[in-house]
Amino acid sequence: MIEKYFDLSGNHTSVRTEFFAGLTTFVSMAYILFVNSSVLAAAGMDKGAVFTATGLIAAIATIFMGVVAKYPFAIAPGLGINAFFAYTVVLGMGVRWQTALAAVFVSGIIFWLLTVFKIREIIINAIPADLKSAIAGGIGLFIAFLGLSDGGVVAANKSTIIGFGDWTQPTTMLTLFGILLTFALFARKVPGAIFIGLVLTAVAGLVTGLIHGPNSVISAVPSLAPTFGQAIWGIKDLGSLQMVVAILTFLLVAFFDTAGSLVGLARTAGFLKNNELPNAGKALMADSVGMLGGALLGTSPTTAYIESSTGIMVGGRTGLTSVFTGILFLLSLAFSPLLTVVTSQVTAPALVVVGVLMASSLGSIDWSDFPIAAAAFLTILGMPLSYSISDGIALGFIVYPFLMLVSGRGKQVHPIMYALGIIFVFFMIILQIN
């Protein structure tokens, strides 16, 4: 039944391959369970409740993605947008976290309506192929930068803004060991090289004492009571201009973070057909389910995770990969102590290797066409420099229609791209003001 439903043989995969792909994706993004809890706790939310809400909505949305859309893409609360929720909306604007959750819920409703009426699908399909390639390549640079930064290989530098970190630190040496090991495995074309690299790096960390073993294996699942349903009670406090700005920001960032991630992942996996993603509506609906459900459970907006590319590179090609990832998120709620072994030094090598592989899409960009080249370049460079997928997309989407227009080729640009360019101009102004 599983073979028939997911057409495993037709996609040149197997249950075993899909399981290891799902496991690899889960291991690569399991950090969000702890990171999201810590970030939202700064806003006054109950850390245990956020941990449970994060795991539950990641499982629900990811399994929905697998069963309905049949894609190996995982969904969970997004990094960056959770910081905007906690530090800008709650701490910066001085609003209650319950009200901020209500803003996420309202933006989620708008998100869902845009998906139902296929407006999101139309927008994604209107993006030129060259810019889709730029998005994929930019995400590759971004996640490689994330891996190198989290692993201590690169760090902030007062003289040069950024530079190499302290490579004499044992944890940084563990990261470098993991990168070289994973590179070697991949170069030798070892099946499951990324996952094997993750496991061996974790083992090396445990053996050397750089990673501490868990104190226990199983723990009680924290209660959802402190955050569940608070988004509904917070709706009565919406209405100020600040909250309208917050709702629009949640909507735009979530929209284009997910759009960028889906395009990048789909292109990496070879799912795009004639520059379009088949069943895009169903994939986008999974994200809508995540955003609405996450707000009700008690967490910030969800997005499609670029770490899904690690599972794709292991061989994941169907929704069964997402089903396994979702199940592992559910299990993780009870086995959370084991996740402490998955440190940033363990996941860094996978992110760097996947970044290398995703950068291959840059070769399909027409670099001889300056308007396209400039927009693509700013999209690619903007993601790691701004630490945001949506901000990088904003730069490219503003420059592309402008340069096409001034070069006398305005009629070649889809009207939606003009609309997006204008929207992103206001979006960037709002971000600068806040």
Coordinates of C-alpha atoms in Angstrom, one line a residue:
M1 CA 0.0 0.0 0.0
I2 CA 2.9 2.4 0.9
E3 CA 4.6 1.5 -2.4
K4 CA 1.5 2.3 -4.4
Y5 CA 0.5 5.4 -2.6
F6 CA 3.9 7.1 -2.8
D7 CA 5.0 5.4 -6.0
L8 CA 8.4 4.5 -4.5
S9 CA 9.6 2.5 -7.4
G10 CA 8.5 5.2 -9.9
N11 CA 10.6 7.7 -7.9
H12 CA 13.6 5.3 -7.7
T13 CA 13.5 5.0 -3.9
S14 CA 12.5 2.6 -1.2
V15 CA 11.1 2.6 2.3
R16 CA 14.6 2.2 3.7
T17 CA 15.9 5.1 1.8
E18 CA 12.9 7.3 2.7
F19 CA 13.4 6.4 6.4
F20 CA 17.0 7.4 6.4
A21 CA 16.2 10.5 4.5
G22 CA 13.5 11.4 7.0
L23 CA 15.9 10.7 9.9
T24 CA 18.6 12.9 8.3
T25 CA 16.2 15.8 7.9
F26 CA 15.0 15.4 11.5
V27 CA 18.5 15.3 12.9
S28 CA 19.4 18.3 10.8
M29 CA 16.5 20.5 12.1
A30 CA 15.9 19.0 15.6
Y31 CA 17.7 22.1 17.1
I32 CA 14.5 24.1 16.5
L33 CA 12.9 22.3 19.4
F34 CA 15.3 23.9 21.8
V35 CA 16.1 27.2 19.9
N36 CA 12.5 28.2 19.4
S37 CA 11.7 27.5 23.1
S38 CA 14.6 29.7 24.2
V39 CA 13.8 32.6 21.9
L40 CA 10.1 32.7 22.7
A41 CA 10.8 32.3 26.4
A42 CA 12.5 35.7 26.2
A43 CA 9.0 37.0 25.4
G44 CA 7.7 35.6 28.6
M45 CA 6.2 32.4 27.2
D46 CA 6.4 29.1 29.0
K47 CA 9.5 27.3 27.7
G48 CA 8.1 23.8 28.2
A49 CA 4.8 24.6 26.5
V50 CA 6.6 26.2 23.5
F51 CA 8.8 23.1 23.2
T52 CA 5.7 20.8 23.0
A53 CA 3.9 23.2 20.6
T54 CA 7.0 23.3 18.3
G55 CA 7.3 19.6 18.2
L56 CA 3.5 19.0 17.7
I57 CA 3.0 21.5 14.9
A58 CA 6.2 20.4 13.1
A59 CA 4.9 16.8 13.2
I60 CA 1.3 17.8 12.1
A61 CA 2.4 20.1 9.2
T62 CA 5.2 17.8 8.0
I63 CA 3.0 14.7 7.9
F64 CA 0.4 16.7 6.1
M65 CA 3.0 17.7 3.6
G66 CA 4.0 14.1 3.1
V67 CA 0.5 12.5 2.9
V68 CA -1.3 15.2 0.9
A69 CA 1.4 17.0 -1.2
K70 CA 3.7 13.9 -1.2
Y71 CA 6.9 16.0 -1.1
P72 CA 9.9 15.4 1.2
F73 CA 9.7 18.8 2.7
A74 CA 9.6 19.4 6.5
I75 CA 7.8 22.3 8.2
A76 CA 8.5 23.8 11.6
P77 CA 8.5 27.3 13.3
G78 CA 11.0 29.4 11.4
L79 CA 14.2 31.0 12.7
G80 CA 14.4 34.8 12.3
I81 CA 10.6 35.3 12.3
N82 CA 10.6 33.9 15.9
A83 CA 13.1 36.5 16.8
F84 CA 10.9 39.2 15.2
F85 CA 8.0 37.8 17.3
A86 CA 9.9 37.9 20.6
Y87 CA 12.3 40.9 20.3
T88 CA 10.5 43.3 18.0
V89 CA 6.8 42.7 18.5
V90 CA 6.7 41.7 22.2
L91 CA 9.8 43.3 23.8
G92 CA 10.3 46.1 21.3
M93 CA 6.6 47.2 20.7
G94 CA 5.7 46.3 24.3
V95 CA 2.7 44.1 23.4
R96 CA 1.6 41.0 25.3
W97 CA 2.8 37.7 23.8
Q98 CA -0.9 36.6 23.7
T99 CA -1.6 39.5 21.3
A100 CA 1.5 38.7 19.2
L101 CA 0.1 35.1 18.9
A102 CA -3.2 36.6 17.8
A103 CA -1.3 38.6 15.1
V104 CA 0.2 35.3 13.9
F105 CA -3.2 33.7 13.8
V106 CA -4.8 36.5 11.8
S107 CA -1.9 36.5 9.3
G108 CA -2.3 32.7 9.2
I109 CA -5.9 33.1 8.1
I110 CA -4.9 35.5 5.3
F111 CA -2.2 33.0 4.4
W112 CA -4.8 30.2 4.2
L113 CA -7.1 32.3 2.0
L114 CA -4.3 33.2 -0.4
T115 CA -3.6 29.4 -0.6
V116 CA -7.2 28.4 -1.1
F117 CA -7.7 30.8 -3.9
K118 CA -4.3 29.7 -5.4
I119 CA -2.9 33.3 -5.3
R120 CA 0.3 32.0 -3.6
E121 CA 0.7 29.3 -6.4
I122 CA 0.2 31.9 -9.1
I123 CA 2.9 34.2 -7.5
I124 CA 5.4 31.4 -7.2
N125 CA 4.9 30.3 -10.8
A126 CA 5.3 33.9 -12.0
I127 CA 8.9 34.1 -10.7
P128 CA 11.4 33.8 -13.6
A129 CA 13.4 30.6 -13.9
D130 CA 16.7 32.5 -13.4
L131 CA 15.5 34.0 -10.1
K132 CA 14.4 30.6 -9.0
S133 CA 17.9 29.3 -9.6
A134 CA 19.2 32.3 -7.7
I135 CA 17.0 31.6 -4.8
A136 CA 18.2 28.0 -4.6
G137 CA 21.8 29.0 -4.9
G138 CA 21.4 31.8 -2.3
I139 CA 19.8 29.4 0.1
G140 CA 22.8 27.1 -0.5
L141 CA 25.2 29.9 0.5
F142 CA 23.0 30.9 3.5
I143 CA 22.8 27.4 5.0
A144 CA 26.5 26.8 4.5
F145 CA 27.1 30.1 6.3
L146 CA 24.8 29.0 9.0
G147 CA 26.8 25.8 9.4
L148 CA 30.2 27.5 9.4
S149 CA 29.0 30.2 11.9
D150 CA 27.2 27.8 14.3
G151 CA 30.3 25.5 14.2
G152 CA 32.7 28.3 15.1
V153 CA 34.6 28.2 11.8
V154 CA 33.6 31.8 11.0
A155 CA 32.8 34.5 13.6
A156 CA 32.2 38.2 14.0
N157 CA 35.4 40.3 13.6
K158 CA 35.6 44.0 14.6
S159 CA 38.2 44.8 11.9
T160 CA 36.6 43.0 9.0
I161 CA 33.0 42.4 10.1
I162 CA 33.5 38.7 9.7
G163 CA 36.5 36.4 9.7
F164 CA 37.7 32.9 10.7
G165 CA 36.8 31.9 14.3
D166 CA 39.2 30.4 16.8
W167 CA 40.1 27.1 15.1
T168 CA 42.1 26.0 18.2
Q169 CA 38.9 25.6 20.1
P170 CA 38.1 21.9 20.5
T171 CA 34.5 22.4 19.4
T172 CA 35.5 24.2 16.2
M173 CA 38.0 21.4 15.5
L174 CA 35.1 18.9 15.8
T175 CA 33.2 20.9 13.2
L176 CA 36.2 20.9 10.8
F177 CA 36.6 17.2 11.4
G178 CA 32.9 16.6 10.5
I179 CA 33.1 18.8 7.4
L180 CA 36.2 17.0 6.1
L181 CA 34.8 13.6 7.0
T182 CA 31.5 14.3 5.3
F183 CA 33.2 15.8 2.2
A184 CA 35.4 12.6 2.0
L185 CA 32.3 10.3 2.3
F186 CA 30.5 12.3 -0.4
A187 CA 33.5 12.4 -2.7
R188 CA 33.7 8.6 -2.4
K189 CA 30.0 8.4 -3.3
V190 CA 29.2 6.5 -0.1
P191 CA 25.4 6.0 0.2
G192 CA 23.9 8.1 3.0
A193 CA 27.2 10.1 3.3
I194 CA 25.5 13.1 5.0
F195 CA 23.7 11.0 7.6
I196 CA 26.8 8.9 8.2
G197 CA 28.8 12.1 8.6
L198 CA 26.3 13.3 11.2
V199 CA 26.5 10.1 13.2
L200 CA 30.3 9.8 13.1
T201 CA 30.7 13.5 14.1
A202 CA 28.4 13.0 17.1
V203 CA 30.3 9.8 18.1
A204 CA 33.6 11.7 17.9
G205 CA 32.1 14.4 20.1
L206 CA 30.9 11.9 22.7
V207 CA 34.3 10.0 22.7
T208 CA 36.3 13.2 23.2
G209 CA 34.0 14.6 25.8
L210 CA 33.1 17.6 23.7
I211 CA 29.5 16.5 23.6
H212 CA 28.0 15.4 26.9
G213 CA 25.8 12.3 26.9
P214 CA 22.2 12.6 28.0
N215 CA 21.4 12.2 31.7
S216 CA 18.3 10.2 30.8
V217 CA 16.5 8.7 27.8
I218 CA 12.9 9.5 28.4
S219 CA 11.2 12.5 30.0
A220 CA 7.6 13.7 30.5
V221 CA 6.1 15.8 27.7
P222 CA 5.6 19.4 29.0
S223 CA 2.0 20.7 29.2
L224 CA 0.6 22.9 26.5
A225 CA -1.8 24.5 28.9
P226 CA 0.1 27.8 29.3
T227 CA 0.0 28.7 25.6
F228 CA -2.8 26.6 24.0
G229 CA -5.6 28.8 22.6
Q230 CA -4.1 32.1 23.9
A231 CA -4.1 33.4 20.3
I232 CA -7.9 33.5 20.3
W233 CA -8.1 35.5 23.5
G234 CA -5.5 37.9 22.2
I235 CA -7.5 38.9 19.1
K236 CA -9.5 41.5 21.1
D237 CA -6.2 43.5 21.6
L238 CA -5.5 43.8 17.8
G239 CA -6.3 47.1 15.9
S240 CA -3.4 49.4 16.5
L241 CA -1.1 50.5 13.6
Q242 CA 1.8 48.6 15.2
M243 CA -0.2 45.4 15.2
V244 CA -1.2 45.9 11.6
V245 CA 2.5 46.3 10.7
A246 CA 3.2 43.1 12.7
I247 CA 0.5 41.1 10.9
L248 CA 1.7 42.2 7.5
T249 CA 5.4 41.5 8.4
F250 CA 4.5 38.0 9.7
L251 CA 2.5 37.4 6.4
L252 CA 5.3 38.7 4.1
V253 CA 8.2 37.0 5.8
A254 CA 6.4 33.6 6.2
F255 CA 5.1 33.8 2.6
F256 CA 8.5 34.4 1.0
D257 CA 10.5 32.3 3.4
T258 CA 8.4 29.4 2.4
A259 CA 8.2 30.3 -1.2
G260 CA 12.0 30.6 -1.4
S261 CA 12.6 27.4 0.5
L262 CA 10.1 25.4 -1.6
V263 CA 11.5 26.7 -4.9
G264 CA 15.1 26.0 -3.7
L265 CA 14.3 22.5 -2.5
A266 CA 12.2 21.6 -5.5
R267 CA 14.9 22.7 -7.9
T268 CA 17.5 20.8 -5.9
A269 CA 15.4 17.6 -6.0
G270 CA 14.4 18.1 -9.7
F271 CA 10.7 18.5 -9.0
L272 CA 10.2 21.6 -11.1
K273 CA 8.4 21.0 -14.4
N274 CA 8.4 23.8 -17.0
N275 CA 9.5 26.2 -14.2
E276 CA 6.5 25.2 -12.1
L277 CA 6.1 23.0 -9.0
P278 CA 3.4 20.3 -9.5
N279 CA 0.9 20.1 -6.6
A280 CA 2.3 23.5 -5.4
G281 CA -1.1 24.3 -3.9
K282 CA -1.1 21.2 -1.7
A283 CA 2.5 21.9 -0.5
L284 CA 1.5 25.5 0.3
M285 CA -1.6 24.3 2.1
A286 CA 0.6 22.2 4.4
D287 CA 2.4 25.4 5.4
S288 CA -0.9 27.2 6.0
V289 CA -1.9 24.4 8.3
G290 CA 1.3 24.8 10.1
M291 CA 0.9 28.6 10.6
L292 CA -2.7 28.4 11.8
G293 CA -2.1 25.4 14.0
G294 CA 1.1 26.7 15.4
A295 CA -0.6 30.0 16.5
L296 CA -3.3 28.0 18.3
L297 CA -0.9 25.7 20.0
G298 CA 1.4 28.6 21.0
T299 CA 4.3 29.2 18.7
S300 CA 5.6 31.7 16.1
P301 CA 5.0 31.2 12.3
T302 CA 6.1 28.1 10.5
T303 CA 8.0 27.7 7.3
A304 CA 9.4 25.0 5.0
Y305 CA 12.8 24.1 6.3
I306 CA 15.9 24.3 4.1
E307 CA 17.4 21.5 6.1
S308 CA 15.0 19.2 4.2
S309 CA 17.7 19.4 1.5
T310 CA 19.8 17.1 3.7
G311 CA 17.2 14.4 3.5
I312 CA 16.8 15.0 -0.3
M313 CA 20.5 14.5 -0.8
V314 CA 20.3 11.2 1.1
G315 CA 17.8 10.0 -1.4
G316 CA 14.4 11.2 -0.1
R317 CA 12.1 11.7 -3.1
T318 CA 8.5 11.2 -1.8
G319 CA 6.2 12.3 1.0
L320 CA 7.2 9.2 2.9
T321 CA 10.3 11.0 3.9
S322 CA 8.2 13.8 5.5
V323 CA 6.0 11.2 7.2
F324 CA 9.0 9.7 8.9
T325 CA 10.3 13.1 9.8
G326 CA 7.0 14.0 11.4
I327 CA 6.8 10.8 13.3
L328 CA 10.3 11.5 14.7
F329 CA 9.2 14.9 15.9
L330 CA 6.3 13.3 17.8
L331 CA 8.7 10.7 19.4
S332 CA 11.2 13.5 20.2
L333 CA 8.7 15.0 22.7
A334 CA 9.2 12.0 24.9
F335 CA 12.9 11.4 24.1
S336 CA 14.0 15.0 24.3
P337 CA 17.1 14.2 26.4
L338 CA 18.7 12.3 23.5
L339 CA 18.5 15.4 21.3
T340 CA 21.1 17.1 23.4
V341 CA 23.7 15.0 21.5
V342 CA 22.7 16.8 18.2
T343 CA 24.8 20.0 18.7
S344 CA 25.6 22.7 16.1
Q345 CA 29.0 21.0 15.5
V346 CA 27.1 17.8 14.5
T347 CA 24.7 19.5 12.1
A348 CA 27.2 22.0 10.6
P349 CA 28.9 19.5 8.2
A350 CA 25.6 18.5 6.7
L351 CA 24.6 22.1 6.1
V352 CA 27.9 23.0 4.4
V353 CA 27.8 20.0 2.1
V354 CA 24.2 20.7 1.1
G355 CA 25.2 24.3 0.5
V356 CA 27.9 23.1 -2.0
L357 CA 25.3 21.0 -3.8
M358 CA 22.6 23.7 -3.9
A359 CA 25.1 26.2 -5.4
S360 CA 25.1 24.1 -8.6
S361 CA 21.9 25.9 -9.6
L362 CA 23.9 29.1 -10.1
G363 CA 25.2 27.6 -13.4
S364 CA 21.8 27.9 -15.0
I365 CA 21.6 31.7 -14.5
D366 CA 22.1 33.8 -17.6
W367 CA 25.0 35.9 -16.3
S368 CA 25.4 37.7 -19.7
D369 CA 22.0 39.4 -19.2
F370 CA 22.7 42.2 -16.8
P371 CA 19.2 42.9 -15.4
I372 CA 18.9 39.2 -14.6
A373 CA 22.5 38.9 -13.4
A374 CA 22.2 41.9 -11.0
A375 CA 18.9 40.7 -9.5
A376 CA 20.2 37.2 -9.1
F377 CA 23.4 38.4 -7.6
L378 CA 21.7 40.5 -5.0
T379 CA 19.3 37.7 -4.2
I380 CA 22.2 35.3 -3.7
L381 CA 24.3 37.7 -1.7
G382 CA 21.5 39.2 0.3
M383 CA 20.5 36.0 2.0
P384 CA 23.7 35.3 4.0
L385 CA 24.4 39.0 4.5
S386 CA 21.0 39.8 5.9
Y387 CA 20.6 36.4 7.6
S388 CA 17.2 36.1 6.0
I389 CA 15.9 34.3 2.9
S390 CA 13.0 36.7 2.5
D391 CA 15.3 39.8 2.7
G392 CA 17.5 38.4 0.0
I393 CA 14.4 37.7 -2.2
A394 CA 13.3 41.3 -1.5
L395 CA 16.5 42.8 -2.9
G396 CA 16.3 40.7 -6.1
F397 CA 12.6 41.3 -6.6
I398 CA 13.0 45.0 -6.3
V399 CA 16.0 45.3 -8.7
Y400 CA 14.7 42.9 -11.4
P401 CA 11.6 44.8 -12.6
F402 CA 13.4 48.1 -12.2
L403 CA 16.3 47.2 -14.4
M404 CA 14.0 45.5 -17.0
L405 CA 11.9 48.6 -17.1
V406 CA 14.8 51.1 -17.6
S407 CA 16.4 48.8 -20.2
G408 CA 13.3 49.0 -22.3
R409 CA 12.2 45.4 -21.6
G410 CA 9.4 46.1 -19.2
K411 CA 6.8 44.1 -21.3
Q412 CA 8.8 40.9 -20.6
V413 CA 8.2 41.2 -16.9
H414 CA 5.1 39.5 -15.5
P415 CA 2.7 42.1 -13.8
I416 CA 2.9 40.1 -10.6
M417 CA 6.7 40.8 -10.4
Y418 CA 6.0 44.6 -10.6
A419 CA 3.5 44.2 -7.8
L420 CA 5.9 42.3 -5.7
G421 CA 8.6 44.8 -6.3
I422 CA 6.4 47.6 -5.0
I423 CA 5.3 45.5 -2.0
F424 CA 8.9 44.7 -1.1
V425 CA 9.9 48.4 -1.3
F426 CA 7.4 49.2 1.4
F427 CA 8.4 46.0 3.3
M428 CA 12.0 47.1 3.4
I429 CA 10.9 50.6 4.6
I430 CA 8.8 49.1 7.4
L431 CA 11.7 46.8 8.5
Q432 CA 14.1 49.8 8.6
I433 CA 11.6 51.9 10.6
N434 CA 11.2 49.0 13.1

